[in-house]
Protein backbone atom coordinates (compact mmCIF):
# COMPACT_ATOMS: atom_id res chain seq x y z
CA UNK A 1 0.00 0.00 0.00
CA UNK A 2 1.42 3.40 -1.00
CA UNK A 3 0.55 7.04 -0.33
CA UNK A 4 2.06 10.18 -1.90
CA UNK A 5 2.49 13.40 0.13
CA UNK A 6 0.64 16.39 -1.34
CA UNK A 7 1.66 18.79 1.46
CA UNK A 8 4.84 19.17 3.47
CA UNK A 9 4.62 17.34 6.78
CA UNK A 10 6.68 16.91 9.93
CA UNK A 11 7.59 13.47 11.27
CA UNK A 12 9.71 12.09 14.09
CA UNK A 13 13.27 11.46 12.97
CA UNK A 14 14.07 7.74 13.40
CA UNK A 15 17.77 8.62 13.88
CA UNK A 16 17.08 10.92 16.85
CA UNK A 17 18.02 9.35 20.21
CA UNK A 18 16.79 11.07 23.39
CA UNK A 19 19.36 9.33 25.61
CA UNK A 20 22.22 10.30 23.35
CA UNK A 21 20.95 13.88 23.21
CA UNK A 22 20.86 14.09 27.03
CA UNK A 23 24.32 12.53 27.29
CA UNK A 24 25.74 15.02 24.79
CA UNK A 25 24.09 17.92 26.62
CA UNK A 26 25.53 16.76 29.98
CA UNK A 27 29.01 16.48 28.44
CA UNK A 28 28.71 19.91 26.79
CA UNK A 29 28.75 18.49 23.25
CA UNK A 30 26.47 19.44 20.38
CA UNK A 31 23.94 16.85 19.23
CA UNK A 32 23.28 17.58 15.57
CA UNK A 33 20.43 15.15 14.84
CA UNK A 34 17.08 16.95 14.56
CA UNK A 35 14.11 15.56 16.49
CA UNK A 36 11.73 16.21 13.57
CA UNK A 37 12.26 15.90 9.84
CA UNK A 38 10.31 17.57 7.03
CA UNK A 39 8.75 15.21 4.53
CA UNK A 40 8.72 16.86 1.08
CA UNK A 41 5.81 17.02 -1.33
CA UNK A 42 5.84 14.03 -3.69
CA UNK A 43 7.49 11.60 -1.24
CA UNK A 44 5.88 8.13 -1.43
CA UNK A 45 5.30 6.29 1.82
CA UNK A 46 4.79 2.55 1.77
CA UNK A 47 3.25 0.59 4.63
CA UNK A 48 0.09 -1.04 5.94
CA UNK A 49 -1.11 2.11 7.76
CA UNK A 50 -0.22 4.80 5.20
CA UNK A 51 -3.87 5.01 4.07
CA UNK A 52 -4.62 6.97 7.28
CA UNK A 53 -2.58 9.93 5.96
CA UNK A 54 -4.99 10.11 3.00
CA UNK A 55 -8.05 10.73 5.20
CA UNK A 56 -9.27 14.12 6.43
CA UNK A 57 -8.59 14.98 10.05
CA UNK A 58 -11.03 14.95 12.97
CA UNK A 59 -12.25 18.53 12.44
CA UNK A 60 -12.04 18.43 8.66
CA UNK A 61 -8.34 19.24 8.26
CA UNK A 62 -7.24 18.33 4.74
CA UNK A 63 -5.25 15.10 4.29
CA UNK A 64 -1.46 15.27 3.86
CA UNK A 65 -1.33 12.42 1.31
CA UNK A 66 -3.17 11.03 -1.66
CA UNK A 67 -3.46 7.31 -2.45
CA UNK A 68 -0.70 6.18 -4.81
CA UNK A 69 -2.08 2.73 -5.60
CA UNK A 70 -5.44 0.93 -5.88
CA UNK A 71 -5.08 -0.89 -2.55
CA UNK A 72 -4.67 2.40 -0.67
CA UNK A 73 -7.48 4.04 -2.65
CA UNK A 74 -9.86 1.17 -1.77
CA UNK A 75 -8.99 1.36 1.95
CA UNK A 76 -9.53 5.14 2.05
CA UNK A 77 -12.89 4.74 0.25
CA UNK A 78 -13.97 2.10 2.77
CA UNK A 79 -13.06 4.42 5.66
CA UNK A 80 -14.86 7.38 4.07
CA UNK A 81 -18.11 5.42 3.72
CA UNK A 82 -18.18 4.69 7.46
CA UNK A 83 -16.38 7.58 9.15
CA UNK A 84 -17.20 10.54 6.92
CA UNK A 85 -20.91 10.80 7.86
CA UNK A 86 -19.89 10.88 11.53
CA UNK A 87 -17.34 13.63 10.86
CA UNK A 88 -19.91 15.73 9.01
CA UNK A 89 -22.31 15.26 11.93
CA UNK A 90 -19.61 16.51 14.36
CA UNK A 91 -19.14 19.61 12.18
CA UNK A 92 -22.93 20.21 12.18
CA UNK A 93 -22.98 19.91 15.99
CA UNK A 94 -20.07 22.33 16.32
CA UNK A 95 -21.90 24.82 14.06
CA UNK A 96 -24.85 25.09 16.46
CA UNK A 97 -25.05 28.71 17.71
CA UNK A 98 -24.80 27.58 21.35
CA UNK A 99 -21.55 25.72 20.59
CA UNK A 100 -20.13 28.45 18.34
CA UNK A 101 -20.39 30.96 21.22
CA UNK A 102 -17.93 28.86 23.23
CA UNK A 103 -15.23 28.99 20.52
CA UNK A 104 -12.53 31.49 19.71
CA UNK A 105 -13.18 33.60 16.57
CA UNK A 106 -10.61 31.66 14.53
CA UNK A 107 -12.25 28.33 15.47
CA UNK A 108 -15.70 29.74 14.67
CA UNK A 109 -14.52 30.81 11.23
CA UNK A 110 -12.99 27.37 10.60
CA UNK A 111 -16.27 25.60 11.46
CA UNK A 112 -18.32 28.02 9.33
CA UNK A 113 -15.90 27.54 6.41
CA UNK A 114 -16.25 23.76 6.73
CA UNK A 115 -20.06 24.06 6.64
CA UNK A 116 -19.83 26.23 3.52
CA UNK A 117 -17.34 23.93 1.76
CA UNK A 118 -19.29 20.75 2.51
CA UNK A 119 -22.68 22.38 1.84
CA UNK A 120 -24.00 21.61 5.32
CA UNK A 121 -27.16 23.26 6.60
CA UNK A 122 -26.49 25.65 9.45
CA UNK A 123 -28.47 24.67 12.56
CA UNK A 124 -30.73 27.39 13.96
CA UNK A 125 -30.77 28.53 17.57
CA UNK A 126 -34.14 26.81 18.07
CA UNK A 127 -32.68 23.38 17.20
CA UNK A 128 -31.77 21.30 20.24
CA UNK A 129 -28.08 21.14 21.12
CA UNK A 130 -26.90 17.59 20.66
CA UNK A 131 -23.96 16.65 22.83
CA UNK A 132 -22.49 13.18 22.90
CA UNK A 133 -23.08 11.41 26.19
CA UNK A 134 -20.00 9.99 27.89
CA UNK A 135 -19.87 6.25 28.22
CA UNK A 136 -20.44 5.03 31.78
CA UNK A 137 -17.38 3.86 33.66
CA UNK A 138 -17.22 0.14 34.28
CA UNK A 139 -17.74 -0.74 37.91
CA UNK A 140 -14.73 -2.22 39.68
CA UNK A 141 -14.82 -5.96 40.19
CA UNK A 142 -15.96 -6.98 43.66
CA UNK A 143 -13.75 -9.44 45.45
PDB file of C-alpha atoms in Angstrom:
ATOM      1  CA  UNK A   1       0.000   0.000   0.000  1.00  0.00           C
ATOM      2  CA  UNK A   2       1.419   3.402  -1.004  1.00  0.00           C
ATOM      3  CA  UNK A   3       0.546   7.041  -0.327  1.00  0.00           C
ATOM      4  CA  UNK A   4       2.062  10.181  -1.902  1.00  0.00           C
ATOM      5  CA  UNK A   5       2.486  13.396   0.126  1.00  0.00           C
ATOM      6  CA  UNK A   6       0.635  16.388  -1.338  1.00  0.00           C
ATOM      7  CA  UNK A   7       1.663  18.795   1.457  1.00  0.00           C
ATOM      8  CA  UNK A   8       4.844  19.170   3.470  1.00  0.00           C
ATOM      9  CA  UNK A   9       4.616  17.337   6.775  1.00  0.00           C
ATOM     10  CA  UNK A  10       6.676  16.906   9.929  1.00  0.00           C
ATOM     11  CA  UNK A  11       7.590  13.467  11.271  1.00  0.00           C
ATOM     12  CA  UNK A  12       9.705  12.088  14.094  1.00  0.00           C
ATOM     13  CA  UNK A  13      13.268  11.461  12.968  1.00  0.00           C
ATOM     14  CA  UNK A  14      14.068   7.741  13.397  1.00  0.00           C
ATOM     15  CA  UNK A  15      17.768   8.623  13.876  1.00  0.00           C
ATOM     16  CA  UNK A  16      17.076  10.923  16.852  1.00  0.00           C
ATOM     17  CA  UNK A  17      18.021   9.351  20.209  1.00  0.00           C
ATOM     18  CA  UNK A  18      16.790  11.067  23.389  1.00  0.00           C
ATOM     19  CA  UNK A  19      19.356   9.327  25.611  1.00  0.00           C
ATOM     20  CA  UNK A  20      22.224  10.296  23.345  1.00  0.00           C
ATOM     21  CA  UNK A  21      20.947  13.884  23.207  1.00  0.00           C
ATOM     22  CA  UNK A  22      20.861  14.086  27.032  1.00  0.00           C
ATOM     23  CA  UNK A  23      24.317  12.526  27.294  1.00  0.00           C
ATOM     24  CA  UNK A  24      25.742  15.018  24.794  1.00  0.00           C
ATOM     25  CA  UNK A  25      24.093  17.916  26.624  1.00  0.00           C
ATOM     26  CA  UNK A  26      25.531  16.757  29.980  1.00  0.00           C
ATOM     27  CA  UNK A  27      29.010  16.485  28.437  1.00  0.00           C
ATOM     28  CA  UNK A  28      28.709  19.905  26.790  1.00  0.00           C
ATOM     29  CA  UNK A  29      28.752  18.488  23.248  1.00  0.00           C
ATOM     30  CA  UNK A  30      26.473  19.441  20.375  1.00  0.00           C
ATOM     31  CA  UNK A  31      23.939  16.852  19.233  1.00  0.00           C
ATOM     32  CA  UNK A  32      23.281  17.584  15.572  1.00  0.00           C
ATOM     33  CA  UNK A  33      20.433  15.146  14.842  1.00  0.00           C
ATOM     34  CA  UNK A  34      17.081  16.952  14.564  1.00  0.00           C
ATOM     35  CA  UNK A  35      14.114  15.559  16.487  1.00  0.00           C
ATOM     36  CA  UNK A  36      11.733  16.213  13.574  1.00  0.00           C
ATOM     37  CA  UNK A  37      12.257  15.903   9.843  1.00  0.00           C
ATOM     38  CA  UNK A  38      10.314  17.574   7.034  1.00  0.00           C
ATOM     39  CA  UNK A  39       8.745  15.209   4.528  1.00  0.00           C
ATOM     40  CA  UNK A  40       8.724  16.859   1.084  1.00  0.00           C
ATOM     41  CA  UNK A  41       5.809  17.017  -1.332  1.00  0.00           C
ATOM     42  CA  UNK A  42       5.843  14.028  -3.689  1.00  0.00           C
ATOM     43  CA  UNK A  43       7.486  11.599  -1.242  1.00  0.00           C
ATOM     44  CA  UNK A  44       5.881   8.132  -1.431  1.00  0.00           C
ATOM     45  CA  UNK A  45       5.302   6.286   1.824  1.00  0.00           C
ATOM     46  CA  UNK A  46       4.788   2.546   1.771  1.00  0.00           C
ATOM     47  CA  UNK A  47       3.254   0.591   4.631  1.00  0.00           C
ATOM     48  CA  UNK A  48       0.089  -1.039   5.938  1.00  0.00           C
ATOM     49  CA  UNK A  49      -1.115   2.110   7.760  1.00  0.00           C
ATOM     50  CA  UNK A  50      -0.218   4.801   5.195  1.00  0.00           C
ATOM     51  CA  UNK A  51      -3.870   5.013   4.074  1.00  0.00           C
ATOM     52  CA  UNK A  52      -4.618   6.966   7.282  1.00  0.00           C
ATOM     53  CA  UNK A  53      -2.580   9.926   5.962  1.00  0.00           C
ATOM     54  CA  UNK A  54      -4.994  10.110   2.995  1.00  0.00           C
ATOM     55  CA  UNK A  55      -8.052  10.732   5.201  1.00  0.00           C
ATOM     56  CA  UNK A  56      -9.270  14.125   6.429  1.00  0.00           C
ATOM     57  CA  UNK A  57      -8.595  14.979  10.050  1.00  0.00           C
ATOM     58  CA  UNK A  58     -11.025  14.948  12.970  1.00  0.00           C
ATOM     59  CA  UNK A  59     -12.250  18.530  12.441  1.00  0.00           C
ATOM     60  CA  UNK A  60     -12.036  18.434   8.658  1.00  0.00           C
ATOM     61  CA  UNK A  61      -8.345  19.239   8.257  1.00  0.00           C
ATOM     62  CA  UNK A  62      -7.235  18.327   4.741  1.00  0.00           C
ATOM     63  CA  UNK A  63      -5.249  15.104   4.288  1.00  0.00           C
ATOM     64  CA  UNK A  64      -1.464  15.266   3.865  1.00  0.00           C
ATOM     65  CA  UNK A  65      -1.330  12.423   1.314  1.00  0.00           C
ATOM     66  CA  UNK A  66      -3.173  11.032  -1.660  1.00  0.00           C
ATOM     67  CA  UNK A  67      -3.461   7.314  -2.451  1.00  0.00           C
ATOM     68  CA  UNK A  68      -0.699   6.184  -4.807  1.00  0.00           C
ATOM     69  CA  UNK A  69      -2.083   2.727  -5.598  1.00  0.00           C
ATOM     70  CA  UNK A  70      -5.436   0.935  -5.881  1.00  0.00           C
ATOM     71  CA  UNK A  71      -5.085  -0.889  -2.551  1.00  0.00           C
ATOM     72  CA  UNK A  72      -4.667   2.395  -0.670  1.00  0.00           C
ATOM     73  CA  UNK A  73      -7.481   4.037  -2.654  1.00  0.00           C
ATOM     74  CA  UNK A  74      -9.864   1.172  -1.768  1.00  0.00           C
ATOM     75  CA  UNK A  75      -8.991   1.363   1.947  1.00  0.00           C
ATOM     76  CA  UNK A  76      -9.533   5.144   2.048  1.00  0.00           C
ATOM     77  CA  UNK A  77     -12.886   4.745   0.253  1.00  0.00           C
ATOM     78  CA  UNK A  78     -13.968   2.097   2.769  1.00  0.00           C
ATOM     79  CA  UNK A  79     -13.058   4.418   5.662  1.00  0.00           C
ATOM     80  CA  UNK A  80     -14.858   7.381   4.072  1.00  0.00           C
ATOM     81  CA  UNK A  81     -18.114   5.415   3.717  1.00  0.00           C
ATOM     82  CA  UNK A  82     -18.182   4.691   7.455  1.00  0.00           C
ATOM     83  CA  UNK A  83     -16.382   7.578   9.149  1.00  0.00           C
ATOM     84  CA  UNK A  84     -17.199  10.539   6.923  1.00  0.00           C
ATOM     85  CA  UNK A  85     -20.905  10.804   7.857  1.00  0.00           C
ATOM     86  CA  UNK A  86     -19.894  10.882  11.533  1.00  0.00           C
ATOM     87  CA  UNK A  87     -17.342  13.634  10.858  1.00  0.00           C
ATOM     88  CA  UNK A  88     -19.914  15.734   9.013  1.00  0.00           C
ATOM     89  CA  UNK A  89     -22.307  15.260  11.929  1.00  0.00           C
ATOM     90  CA  UNK A  90     -19.613  16.511  14.356  1.00  0.00           C
ATOM     91  CA  UNK A  91     -19.143  19.611  12.182  1.00  0.00           C
ATOM     92  CA  UNK A  92     -22.931  20.211  12.184  1.00  0.00           C
ATOM     93  CA  UNK A  93     -22.983  19.910  15.990  1.00  0.00           C
ATOM     94  CA  UNK A  94     -20.066  22.330  16.324  1.00  0.00           C
ATOM     95  CA  UNK A  95     -21.896  24.819  14.063  1.00  0.00           C
ATOM     96  CA  UNK A  96     -24.854  25.094  16.459  1.00  0.00           C
ATOM     97  CA  UNK A  97     -25.046  28.707  17.712  1.00  0.00           C
ATOM     98  CA  UNK A  98     -24.797  27.580  21.352  1.00  0.00           C
ATOM     99  CA  UNK A  99     -21.555  25.716  20.589  1.00  0.00           C
ATOM    100  CA  UNK A 100     -20.130  28.455  18.345  1.00  0.00           C
ATOM    101  CA  UNK A 101     -20.386  30.960  21.221  1.00  0.00           C
ATOM    102  CA  UNK A 102     -17.929  28.856  23.233  1.00  0.00           C
ATOM    103  CA  UNK A 103     -15.235  28.987  20.519  1.00  0.00           C
ATOM    104  CA  UNK A 104     -12.531  31.491  19.714  1.00  0.00           C
ATOM    105  CA  UNK A 105     -13.180  33.602  16.575  1.00  0.00           C
ATOM    106  CA  UNK A 106     -10.611  31.655  14.533  1.00  0.00           C
ATOM    107  CA  UNK A 107     -12.250  28.326  15.467  1.00  0.00           C
ATOM    108  CA  UNK A 108     -15.702  29.737  14.669  1.00  0.00           C
ATOM    109  CA  UNK A 109     -14.520  30.807  11.227  1.00  0.00           C
ATOM    110  CA  UNK A 110     -12.994  27.366  10.600  1.00  0.00           C
ATOM    111  CA  UNK A 111     -16.272  25.599  11.458  1.00  0.00           C
ATOM    112  CA  UNK A 112     -18.318  28.022   9.328  1.00  0.00           C
ATOM    113  CA  UNK A 113     -15.899  27.538   6.414  1.00  0.00           C
ATOM    114  CA  UNK A 114     -16.254  23.756   6.731  1.00  0.00           C
ATOM    115  CA  UNK A 115     -20.058  24.064   6.640  1.00  0.00           C
ATOM    116  CA  UNK A 116     -19.834  26.231   3.525  1.00  0.00           C
ATOM    117  CA  UNK A 117     -17.338  23.932   1.765  1.00  0.00           C
ATOM    118  CA  UNK A 118     -19.293  20.748   2.514  1.00  0.00           C
ATOM    119  CA  UNK A 119     -22.679  22.382   1.840  1.00  0.00           C
ATOM    120  CA  UNK A 120     -23.998  21.614   5.318  1.00  0.00           C
ATOM    121  CA  UNK A 121     -27.160  23.264   6.601  1.00  0.00           C
ATOM    122  CA  UNK A 122     -26.489  25.645   9.454  1.00  0.00           C
ATOM    123  CA  UNK A 123     -28.474  24.669  12.562  1.00  0.00           C
ATOM    124  CA  UNK A 124     -30.733  27.386  13.956  1.00  0.00           C
ATOM    125  CA  UNK A 125     -30.766  28.532  17.571  1.00  0.00           C
ATOM    126  CA  UNK A 126     -34.143  26.806  18.069  1.00  0.00           C
ATOM    127  CA  UNK A 127     -32.677  23.384  17.195  1.00  0.00           C
ATOM    128  CA  UNK A 128     -31.768  21.301  20.239  1.00  0.00           C
ATOM    129  CA  UNK A 129     -28.083  21.143  21.118  1.00  0.00           C
ATOM    130  CA  UNK A 130     -26.896  17.590  20.663  1.00  0.00           C
ATOM    131  CA  UNK A 131     -23.964  16.651  22.834  1.00  0.00           C
ATOM    132  CA  UNK A 132     -22.486  13.179  22.900  1.00  0.00           C
ATOM    133  CA  UNK A 133     -23.078  11.406  26.186  1.00  0.00           C
ATOM    134  CA  UNK A 134     -19.996   9.993  27.887  1.00  0.00           C
ATOM    135  CA  UNK A 135     -19.866   6.250  28.221  1.00  0.00           C
ATOM    136  CA  UNK A 136     -20.437   5.029  31.785  1.00  0.00           C
ATOM    137  CA  UNK A 137     -17.377   3.863  33.659  1.00  0.00           C
ATOM    138  CA  UNK A 138     -17.217   0.142  34.280  1.00  0.00           C
ATOM    139  CA  UNK A 139     -17.738  -0.743  37.905  1.00  0.00           C
ATOM    140  CA  UNK A 140     -14.731  -2.224  39.684  1.00  0.00           C
ATOM    141  CA  UNK A 141     -14.822  -5.962  40.189  1.00  0.00           C
ATOM    142  CA  UNK A 142     -15.959  -6.976  43.659  1.00  0.00           C
ATOM    143  CA  UNK A 143     -13.754  -9.437  45.449  1.00  0.00           C
TER     144      UNK A 143
END
